[in-house]
Coordinates of C-alpha atoms in Angstrom, one line a residue:
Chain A
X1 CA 147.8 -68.6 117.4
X2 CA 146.3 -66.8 114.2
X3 CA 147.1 -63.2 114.0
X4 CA 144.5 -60.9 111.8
X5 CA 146.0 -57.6 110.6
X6 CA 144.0 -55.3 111.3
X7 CA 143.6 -53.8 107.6
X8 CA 142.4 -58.1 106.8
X9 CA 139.9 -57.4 110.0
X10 CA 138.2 -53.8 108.0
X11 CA 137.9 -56.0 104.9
X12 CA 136.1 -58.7 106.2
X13 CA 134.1 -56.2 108.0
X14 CA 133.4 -54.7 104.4
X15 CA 132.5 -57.9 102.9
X16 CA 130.0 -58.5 105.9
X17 CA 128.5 -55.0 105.3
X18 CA 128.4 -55.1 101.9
X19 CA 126.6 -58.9 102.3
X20 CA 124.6 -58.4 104.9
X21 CA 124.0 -54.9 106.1
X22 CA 125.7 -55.5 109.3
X23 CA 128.3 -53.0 110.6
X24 CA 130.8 -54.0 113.1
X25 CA 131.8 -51.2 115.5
X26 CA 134.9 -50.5 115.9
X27 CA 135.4 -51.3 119.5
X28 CA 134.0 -54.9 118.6
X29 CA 136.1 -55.5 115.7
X30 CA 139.6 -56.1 117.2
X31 CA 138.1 -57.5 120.3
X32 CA 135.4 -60.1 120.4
X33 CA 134.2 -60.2 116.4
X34 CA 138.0 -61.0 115.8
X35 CA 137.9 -63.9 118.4
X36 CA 134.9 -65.2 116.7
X37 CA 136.8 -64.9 113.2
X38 CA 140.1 -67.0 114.8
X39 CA 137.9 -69.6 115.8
X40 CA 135.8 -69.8 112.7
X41 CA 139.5 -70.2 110.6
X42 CA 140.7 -72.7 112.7
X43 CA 137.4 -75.0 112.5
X44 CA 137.7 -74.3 108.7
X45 CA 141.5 -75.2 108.7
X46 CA 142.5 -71.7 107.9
X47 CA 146.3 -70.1 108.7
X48 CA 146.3 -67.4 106.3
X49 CA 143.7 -64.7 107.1
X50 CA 144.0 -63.3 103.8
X51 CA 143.4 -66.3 101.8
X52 CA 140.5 -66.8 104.1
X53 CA 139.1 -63.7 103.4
X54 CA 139.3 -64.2 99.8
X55 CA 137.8 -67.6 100.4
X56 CA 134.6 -65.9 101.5
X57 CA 134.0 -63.3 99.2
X58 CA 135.0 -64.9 95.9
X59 CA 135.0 -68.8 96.5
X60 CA 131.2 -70.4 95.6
X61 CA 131.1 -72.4 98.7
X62 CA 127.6 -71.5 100.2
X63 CA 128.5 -73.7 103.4
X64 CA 131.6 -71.6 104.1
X65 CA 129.7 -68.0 103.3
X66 CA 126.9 -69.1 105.7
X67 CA 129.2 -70.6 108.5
X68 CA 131.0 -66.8 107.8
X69 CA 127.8 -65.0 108.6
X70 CA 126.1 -67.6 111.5
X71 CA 129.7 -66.7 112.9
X72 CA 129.1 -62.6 112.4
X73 CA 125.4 -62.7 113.9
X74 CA 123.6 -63.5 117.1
X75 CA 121.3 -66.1 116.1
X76 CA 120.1 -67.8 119.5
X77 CA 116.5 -66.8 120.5
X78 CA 115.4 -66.5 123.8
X79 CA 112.8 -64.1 125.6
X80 CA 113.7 -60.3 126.0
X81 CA 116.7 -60.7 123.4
X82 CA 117.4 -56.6 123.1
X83 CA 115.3 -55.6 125.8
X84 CA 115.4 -52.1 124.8
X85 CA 114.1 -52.7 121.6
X86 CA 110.6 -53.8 123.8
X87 CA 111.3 -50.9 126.1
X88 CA 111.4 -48.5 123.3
X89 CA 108.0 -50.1 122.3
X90 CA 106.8 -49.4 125.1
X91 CA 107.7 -46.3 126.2
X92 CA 107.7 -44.4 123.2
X93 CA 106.5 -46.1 119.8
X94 CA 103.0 -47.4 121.5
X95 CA 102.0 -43.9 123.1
X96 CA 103.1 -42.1 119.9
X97 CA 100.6 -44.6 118.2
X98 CA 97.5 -44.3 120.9
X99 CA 97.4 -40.4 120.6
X100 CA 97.1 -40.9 117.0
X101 CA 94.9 -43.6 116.0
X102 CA 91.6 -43.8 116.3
X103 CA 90.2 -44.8 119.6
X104 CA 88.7 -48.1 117.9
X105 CA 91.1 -48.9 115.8
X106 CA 93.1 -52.1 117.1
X107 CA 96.9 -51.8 117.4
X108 CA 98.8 -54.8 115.4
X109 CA 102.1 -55.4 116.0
X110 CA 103.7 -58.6 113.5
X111 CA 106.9 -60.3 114.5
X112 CA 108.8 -61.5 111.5
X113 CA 110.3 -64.1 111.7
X114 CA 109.1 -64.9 114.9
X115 CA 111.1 -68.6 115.0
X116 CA 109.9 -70.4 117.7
X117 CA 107.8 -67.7 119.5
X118 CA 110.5 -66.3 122.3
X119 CA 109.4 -62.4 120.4
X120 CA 105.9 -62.5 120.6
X121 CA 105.2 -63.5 124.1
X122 CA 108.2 -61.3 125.1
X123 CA 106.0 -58.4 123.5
X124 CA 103.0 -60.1 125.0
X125 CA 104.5 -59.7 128.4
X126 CA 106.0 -56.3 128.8
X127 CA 102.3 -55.3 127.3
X128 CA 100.7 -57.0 130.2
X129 CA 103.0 -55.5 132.5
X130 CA 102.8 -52.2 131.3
X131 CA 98.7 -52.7 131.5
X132 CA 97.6 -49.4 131.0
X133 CA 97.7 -49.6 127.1
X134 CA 95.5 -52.7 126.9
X135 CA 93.2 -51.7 128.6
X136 CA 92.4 -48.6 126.8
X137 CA 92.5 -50.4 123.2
X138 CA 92.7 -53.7 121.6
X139 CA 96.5 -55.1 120.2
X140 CA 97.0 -57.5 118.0
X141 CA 99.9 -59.8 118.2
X142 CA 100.9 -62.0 115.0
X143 CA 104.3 -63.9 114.8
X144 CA 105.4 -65.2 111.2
X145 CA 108.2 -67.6 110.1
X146 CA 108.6 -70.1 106.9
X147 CA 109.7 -72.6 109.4
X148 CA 106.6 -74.8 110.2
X149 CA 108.1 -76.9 113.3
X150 CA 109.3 -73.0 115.0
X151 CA 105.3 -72.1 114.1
X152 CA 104.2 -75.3 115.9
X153 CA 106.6 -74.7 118.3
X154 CA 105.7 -71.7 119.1
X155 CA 101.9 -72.3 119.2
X156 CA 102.6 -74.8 122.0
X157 CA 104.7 -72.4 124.6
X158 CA 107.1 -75.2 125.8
X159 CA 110.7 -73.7 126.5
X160 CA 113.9 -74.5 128.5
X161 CA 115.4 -72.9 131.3
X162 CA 118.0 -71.4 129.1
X163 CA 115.4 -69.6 127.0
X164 CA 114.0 -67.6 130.2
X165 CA 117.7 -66.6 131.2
X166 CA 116.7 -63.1 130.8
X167 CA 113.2 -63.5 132.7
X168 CA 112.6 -62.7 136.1
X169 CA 111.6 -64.7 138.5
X170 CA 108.6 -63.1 139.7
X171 CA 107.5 -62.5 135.4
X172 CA 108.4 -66.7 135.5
X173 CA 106.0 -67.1 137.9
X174 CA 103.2 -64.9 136.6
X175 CA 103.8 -66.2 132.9
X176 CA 105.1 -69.8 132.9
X177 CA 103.9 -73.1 134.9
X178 CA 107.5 -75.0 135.6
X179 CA 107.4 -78.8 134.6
X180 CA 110.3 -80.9 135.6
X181 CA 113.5 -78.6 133.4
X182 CA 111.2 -77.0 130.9
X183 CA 108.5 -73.8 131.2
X184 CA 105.4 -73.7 129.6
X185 CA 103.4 -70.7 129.0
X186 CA 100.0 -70.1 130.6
X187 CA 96.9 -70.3 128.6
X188 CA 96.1 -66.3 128.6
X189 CA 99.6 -65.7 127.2
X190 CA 99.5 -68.2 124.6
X191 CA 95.4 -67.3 123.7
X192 CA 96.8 -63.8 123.6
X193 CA 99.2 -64.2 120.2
X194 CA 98.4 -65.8 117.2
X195 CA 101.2 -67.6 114.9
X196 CA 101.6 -68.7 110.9
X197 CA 103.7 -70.0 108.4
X198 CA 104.4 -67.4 106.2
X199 CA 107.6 -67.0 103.9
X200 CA 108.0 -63.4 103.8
X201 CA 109.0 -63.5 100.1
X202 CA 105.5 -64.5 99.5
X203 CA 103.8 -61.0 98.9
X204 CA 100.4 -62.5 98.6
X205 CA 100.3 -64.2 101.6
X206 CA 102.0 -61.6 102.9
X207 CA 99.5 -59.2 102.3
X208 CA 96.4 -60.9 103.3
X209 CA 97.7 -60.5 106.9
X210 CA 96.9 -57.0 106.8
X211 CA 98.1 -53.8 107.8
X212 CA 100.3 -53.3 110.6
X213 CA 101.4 -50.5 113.1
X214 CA 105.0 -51.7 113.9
X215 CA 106.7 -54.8 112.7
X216 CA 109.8 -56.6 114.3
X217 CA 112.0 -58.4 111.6
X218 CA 115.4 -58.9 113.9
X219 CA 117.9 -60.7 112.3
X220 CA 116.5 -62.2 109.2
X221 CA 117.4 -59.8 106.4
X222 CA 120.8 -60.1 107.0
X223 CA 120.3 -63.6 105.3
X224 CA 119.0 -62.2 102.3
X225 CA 120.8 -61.4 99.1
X226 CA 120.4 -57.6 99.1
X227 CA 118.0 -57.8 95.8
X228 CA 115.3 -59.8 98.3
X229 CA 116.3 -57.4 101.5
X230 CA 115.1 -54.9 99.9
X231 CA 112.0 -56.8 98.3
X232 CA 111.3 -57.5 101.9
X233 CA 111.8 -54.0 103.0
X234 CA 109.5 -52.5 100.6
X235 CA 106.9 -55.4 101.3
X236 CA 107.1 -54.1 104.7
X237 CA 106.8 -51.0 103.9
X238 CA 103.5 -52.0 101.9
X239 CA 102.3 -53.6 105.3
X240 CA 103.0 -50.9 107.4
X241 CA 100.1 -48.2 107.9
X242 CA 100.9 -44.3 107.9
X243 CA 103.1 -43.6 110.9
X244 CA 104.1 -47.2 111.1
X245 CA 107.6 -48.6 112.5
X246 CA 109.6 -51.0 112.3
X247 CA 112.5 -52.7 114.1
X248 CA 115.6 -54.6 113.1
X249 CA 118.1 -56.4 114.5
X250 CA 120.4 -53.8 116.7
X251 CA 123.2 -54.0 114.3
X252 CA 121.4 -53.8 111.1
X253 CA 120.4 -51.0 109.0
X254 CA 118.2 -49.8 106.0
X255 CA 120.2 -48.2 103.5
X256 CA 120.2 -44.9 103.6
X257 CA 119.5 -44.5 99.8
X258 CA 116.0 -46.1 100.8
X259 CA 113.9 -43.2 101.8
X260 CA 110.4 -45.0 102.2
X261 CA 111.8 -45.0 106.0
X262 CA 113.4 -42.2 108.4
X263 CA 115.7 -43.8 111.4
X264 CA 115.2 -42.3 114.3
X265 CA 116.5 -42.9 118.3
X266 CA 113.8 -43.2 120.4
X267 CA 115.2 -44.2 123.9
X268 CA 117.9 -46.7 123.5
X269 CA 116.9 -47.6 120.3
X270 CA 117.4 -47.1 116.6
X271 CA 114.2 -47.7 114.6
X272 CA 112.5 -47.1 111.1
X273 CA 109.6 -44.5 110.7
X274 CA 107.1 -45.5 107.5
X275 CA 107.7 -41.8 105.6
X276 CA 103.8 -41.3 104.7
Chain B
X1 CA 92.5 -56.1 125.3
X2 CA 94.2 -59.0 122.9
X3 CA 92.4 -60.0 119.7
X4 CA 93.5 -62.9 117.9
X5 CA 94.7 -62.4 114.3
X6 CA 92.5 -62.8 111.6
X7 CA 93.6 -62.8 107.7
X8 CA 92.3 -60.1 105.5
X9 CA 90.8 -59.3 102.0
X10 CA 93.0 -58.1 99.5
X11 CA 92.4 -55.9 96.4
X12 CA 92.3 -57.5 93.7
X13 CA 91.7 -56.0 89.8
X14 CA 89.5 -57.8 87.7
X15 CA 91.7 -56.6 84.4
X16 CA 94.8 -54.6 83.3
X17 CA 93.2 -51.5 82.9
X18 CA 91.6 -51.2 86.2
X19 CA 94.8 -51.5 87.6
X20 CA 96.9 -49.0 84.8
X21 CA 94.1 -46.0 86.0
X22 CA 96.0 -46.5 89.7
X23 CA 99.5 -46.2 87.7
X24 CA 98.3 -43.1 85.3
X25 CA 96.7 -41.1 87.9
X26 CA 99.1 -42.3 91.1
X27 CA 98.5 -39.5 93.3
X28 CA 94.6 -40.3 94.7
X29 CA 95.9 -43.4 96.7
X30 CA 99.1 -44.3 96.9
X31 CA 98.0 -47.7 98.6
X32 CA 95.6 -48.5 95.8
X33 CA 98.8 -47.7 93.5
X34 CA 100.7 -50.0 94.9
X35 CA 98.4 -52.5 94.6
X36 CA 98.2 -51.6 90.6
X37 CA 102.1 -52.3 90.6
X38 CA 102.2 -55.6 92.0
X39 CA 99.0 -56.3 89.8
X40 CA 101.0 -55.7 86.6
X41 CA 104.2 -57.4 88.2
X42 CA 102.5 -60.4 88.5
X43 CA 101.2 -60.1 84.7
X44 CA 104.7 -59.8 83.5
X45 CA 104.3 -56.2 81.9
X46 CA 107.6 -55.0 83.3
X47 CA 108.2 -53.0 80.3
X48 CA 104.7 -51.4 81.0
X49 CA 106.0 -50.2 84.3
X50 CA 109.4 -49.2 83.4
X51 CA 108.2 -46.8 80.5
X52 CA 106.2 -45.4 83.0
X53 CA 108.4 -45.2 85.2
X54 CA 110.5 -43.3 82.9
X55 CA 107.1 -41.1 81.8
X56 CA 106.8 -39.4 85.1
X57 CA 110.2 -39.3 86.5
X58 CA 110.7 -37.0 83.3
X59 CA 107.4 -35.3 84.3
X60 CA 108.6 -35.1 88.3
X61 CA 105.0 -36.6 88.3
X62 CA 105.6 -39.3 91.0
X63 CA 106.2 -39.7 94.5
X64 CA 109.4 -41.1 95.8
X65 CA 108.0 -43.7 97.8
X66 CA 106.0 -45.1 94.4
X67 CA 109.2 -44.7 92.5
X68 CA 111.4 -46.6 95.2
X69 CA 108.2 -49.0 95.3
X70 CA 107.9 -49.8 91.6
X71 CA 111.9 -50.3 91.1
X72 CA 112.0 -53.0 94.4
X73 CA 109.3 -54.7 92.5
X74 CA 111.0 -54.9 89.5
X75 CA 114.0 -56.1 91.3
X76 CA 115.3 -59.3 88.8
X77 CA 112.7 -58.8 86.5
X78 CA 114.2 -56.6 83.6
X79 CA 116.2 -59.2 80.5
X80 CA 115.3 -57.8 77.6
X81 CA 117.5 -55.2 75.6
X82 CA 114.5 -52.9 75.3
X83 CA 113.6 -52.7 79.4
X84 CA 117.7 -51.8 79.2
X85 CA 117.5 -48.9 77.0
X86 CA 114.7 -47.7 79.2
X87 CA 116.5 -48.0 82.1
X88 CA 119.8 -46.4 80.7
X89 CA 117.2 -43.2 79.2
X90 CA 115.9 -43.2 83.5
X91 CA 119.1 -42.8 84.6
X92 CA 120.2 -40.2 82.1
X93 CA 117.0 -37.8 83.2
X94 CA 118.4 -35.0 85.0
X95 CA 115.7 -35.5 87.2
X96 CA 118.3 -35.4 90.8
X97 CA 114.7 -36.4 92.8
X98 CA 114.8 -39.7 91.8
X99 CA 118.8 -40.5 91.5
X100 CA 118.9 -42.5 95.1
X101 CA 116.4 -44.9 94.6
X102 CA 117.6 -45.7 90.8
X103 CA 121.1 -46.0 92.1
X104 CA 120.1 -48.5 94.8
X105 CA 117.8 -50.6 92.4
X106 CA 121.6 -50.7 90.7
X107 CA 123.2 -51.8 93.3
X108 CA 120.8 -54.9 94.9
X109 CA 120.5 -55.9 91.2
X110 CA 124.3 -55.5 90.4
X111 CA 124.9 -58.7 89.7
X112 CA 121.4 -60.0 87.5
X113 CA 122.8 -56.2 86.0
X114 CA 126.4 -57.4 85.5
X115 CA 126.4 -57.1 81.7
X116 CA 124.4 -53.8 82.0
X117 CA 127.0 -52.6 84.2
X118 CA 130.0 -53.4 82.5
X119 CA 128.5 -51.5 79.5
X120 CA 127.6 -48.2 81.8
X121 CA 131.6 -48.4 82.4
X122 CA 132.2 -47.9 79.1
X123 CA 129.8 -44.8 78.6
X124 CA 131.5 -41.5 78.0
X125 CA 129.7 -39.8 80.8
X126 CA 132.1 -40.5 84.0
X127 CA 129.1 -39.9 86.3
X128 CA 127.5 -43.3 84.4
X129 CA 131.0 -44.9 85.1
X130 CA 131.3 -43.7 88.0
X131 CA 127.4 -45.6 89.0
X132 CA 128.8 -48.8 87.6
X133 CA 131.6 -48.8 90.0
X134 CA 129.5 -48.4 92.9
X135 CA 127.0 -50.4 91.7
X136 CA 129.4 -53.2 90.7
X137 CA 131.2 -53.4 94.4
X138 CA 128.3 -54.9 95.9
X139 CA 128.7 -58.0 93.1
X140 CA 130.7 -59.8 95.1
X141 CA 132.8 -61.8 92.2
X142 CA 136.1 -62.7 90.2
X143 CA 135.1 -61.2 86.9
X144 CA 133.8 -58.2 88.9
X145 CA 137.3 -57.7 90.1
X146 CA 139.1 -58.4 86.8
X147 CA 137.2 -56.1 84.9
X148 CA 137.4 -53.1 87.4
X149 CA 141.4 -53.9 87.2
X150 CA 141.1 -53.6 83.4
X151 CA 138.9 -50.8 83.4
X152 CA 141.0 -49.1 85.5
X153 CA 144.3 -48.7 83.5
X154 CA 142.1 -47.0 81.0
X155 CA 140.0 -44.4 82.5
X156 CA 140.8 -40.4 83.3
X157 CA 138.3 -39.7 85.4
X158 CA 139.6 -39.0 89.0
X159 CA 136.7 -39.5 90.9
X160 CA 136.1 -43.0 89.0
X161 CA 139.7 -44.1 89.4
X162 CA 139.5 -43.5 93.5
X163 CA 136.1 -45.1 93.5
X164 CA 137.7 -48.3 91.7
X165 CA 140.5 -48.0 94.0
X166 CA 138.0 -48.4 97.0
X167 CA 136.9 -51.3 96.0
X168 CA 140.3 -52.5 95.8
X169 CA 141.0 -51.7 99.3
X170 CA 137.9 -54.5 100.2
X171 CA 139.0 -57.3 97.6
X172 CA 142.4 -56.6 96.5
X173 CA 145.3 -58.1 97.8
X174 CA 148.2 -55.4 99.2
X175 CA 150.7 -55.6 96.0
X176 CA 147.0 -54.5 93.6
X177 CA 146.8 -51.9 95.7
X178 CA 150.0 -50.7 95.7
X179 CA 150.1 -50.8 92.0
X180 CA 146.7 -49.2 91.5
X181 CA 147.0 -46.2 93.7
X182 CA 151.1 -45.6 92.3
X183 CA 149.4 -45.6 88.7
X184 CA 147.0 -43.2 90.4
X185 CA 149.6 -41.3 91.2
X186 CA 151.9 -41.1 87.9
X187 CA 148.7 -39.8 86.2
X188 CA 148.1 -37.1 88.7
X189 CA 151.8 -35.5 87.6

């Protein structure tokens, strides 16, 4: 059995942060992100944590750095990933936005990426079901990815049982028709959100989307080199109208050297104010 | 009610100087200057953008968000000796406003800014040194390391050596650390 030393376990985290703006917590480190480590040494034919960690950080082996960082992330989709995130929407980010804008002015909300849709009908949904906010304005729902087969998957609503693990039963029902092992998502859900292939780095295209009042990006600057994450975040920032927010991925982070955006807790969740 | 998505008009300057008068006179609308930025990034004129840059961080005539704007666009751009010089005279300003956004366009860029870098450690200011060390942890590479090891054995500056020493503590093995922070500590007696 591989043994990390604890002091090998703080560098790698380092490396990770420094990389990809994720922190492991503490209580994670030594307990499950070090399982996830072992495992990723022994598929890689690693004994010496050390020499692995050097591996990573100074080796130019791009497959080995990415396998390093799919291992460090959660990168599975499925509906209501981070349910708070949508609860914090909800609850507090949407009604601090409807006392503010204009009564006319429609509410956008872009998801980016949005891979193969599981984001946007998730917002979709707990919109529906909150039903008070819909019906007193107009919301626009836009998800974005560079991948055009998650787009066109996304367009067509088809998804396996293992996607809706977080669904319930009764929201199944009122969303999804079930055919033989897969679900498929009604018509007024899927006429309710719109979807395009977009590659974030493309700030033309990016802008002619338009403005936005809150933007979801979970899990994709991590991938960045930190030069393009913070392209991105200022492109976002661009997007983003006065009073704007946007959400990351739980464990990732702006730096707090970047002051286009204020964090703030609202309910379970951490998210970025647009400092107008 | 849900509205489907529909794409949208952008700005668009007909010619360089409709979009400078957004970049002169940046405090009507900051969108609008924004706009004028990527404008001019697109049309290459990076040393346009840095002088001005420089102009009104020396004037305290910008808003941060512009300034954090207008160094993210210039992220990868800057190659020539001259945009170097400018960007050295930026960081010298005493101007403390506009330090955080300068020192992270140092950092994402540290390694297109490698050779920049490696010259800021050699400045006689140990605040500058001290920026290329922190800058220079997030480039990630061998001749990164090797140079902060030389670099090291040569400087005075307390706060510069610990900084170095940090980064050892990430990508050094035990036995440099050991031998980094026992040097450390024969130059403290």
């Amino acid at each position: 059995m591989i043994e990390i030393p604890i002091s090998t376990l703080k560098k790698i985290r380092d490396f990770l942060h420094i990389k990809t703006g994720i922190y492991i917590d503490d209580n994670k480190l030594e307990s499950s992100y070090k399982r996830k480590i072992i495992k990723l040494m022994e598929e890689e034919k690693y004994t010496d944590p050390e020499k692995f960690f050097h591996d990573i950080a100074f080796k130019k082996n791009s497959r080995l750095l990415q396998n390093f960082i799919d291992t460090s992330t959660i990168n599975e989709t499925y509906f209501f990933r981070e349910e708070h995130q949508f609860r914090t929407l909800i609850n507090y980010v949407l009604p601090e936005l409807d006392s503010i804008r204009d009564p006319s002015e429609t509410i956008n909300i872009l998801s980016a990426p949005c891979s193969t849709g599981e984001e946007v009908y998730s917002i979709a949904i707990y919109l529906m079901e909150e039903g008070e906010l819909i019906k007193k304005r107009d919301f626009t729902l836009l998800g974005i990815d560079i991948d055009s087969k998650a787009i066109k998957k996304a367009k067509e609503g088809i998804y396996s049982e293992r996607s809706l693990n977080k669904v319930p039963e009764h929201l199944r029902k009122k969303y999804f028709y079930k055919e033989e092992n897969v679900y498929k998502v009604k018509e007024f859900l899927r006429e309710a959100v719109s979807f395009e292939v977009v590659n974030v780095l493309d700030k033309y295209k990016m802008k002619r989307l338009g403005k936005f009042d809150v933007i979801f990006s979970r899990n994709m600057l991590i991938y960045f080199t930190e030069k393009d994450r913070n392209e991105v975040i200022y492109t976002f920032y661009n997007m983003l109208k006065d009073n704007g927010y946007l959400f990351l991925g739980h464990a990732e982070r702006i730096p707090s050297s970047i002051k286009v955006f204020k964090q703030q807790k609202l309910g379970e969740s951490f998210v970025y104010k647009k400092v107008s | 009610m849900f509205k489907k998505h529909t794409k949208q008009h952008i700005v668009r300057f007909k010619e360089f100087d409709e979009a400078r008068k957004y970049i002169e006179d940046n405090h009507t609308d900051i969108n609008m200057s924004m706009e004028a930025v990527d404008y001019i990034v697109n049309h290459k004129e990076y040393y346009y953008l840095l002088k001005k840059l420089y102009e009104k961080i020396e004037k305290n005539d910008l808003p941060l968000e512009l300034a954090e704007y207008i160094l993210s666009r210039l992220s990868g751009k800057l190659k020539r000796e001259e945009d170097f010089e400018l960007l050295y005279k930026i960081l010298k300003t005493q101007n403390t406003k506009y330090i955080e956004p300068i020192k992270e366009f140092l950092r994402s860029n540290s390694c297109f800014l490698k050779n920049f870098l490696f010259k800021l450690l050699e400045n006689s200011d140990a605040n500058m040194r001290l920026i290329a060390v922190q800058s220079l942890k997030q480039c990630v590479q061998i001749t990164v390391k090797n140079r902060l090891k030389k670099h090291f054995y040569k400087e005075k500056d307390k706060k510069v050596l610990n900084e170095i020493i940090k980064y050892f503590e990430i990508f050094g093995t035990d036995e440099e650390i050991k031998k980094l922070k026992n040097n450390l500590q024969e130059q403290i007696r």
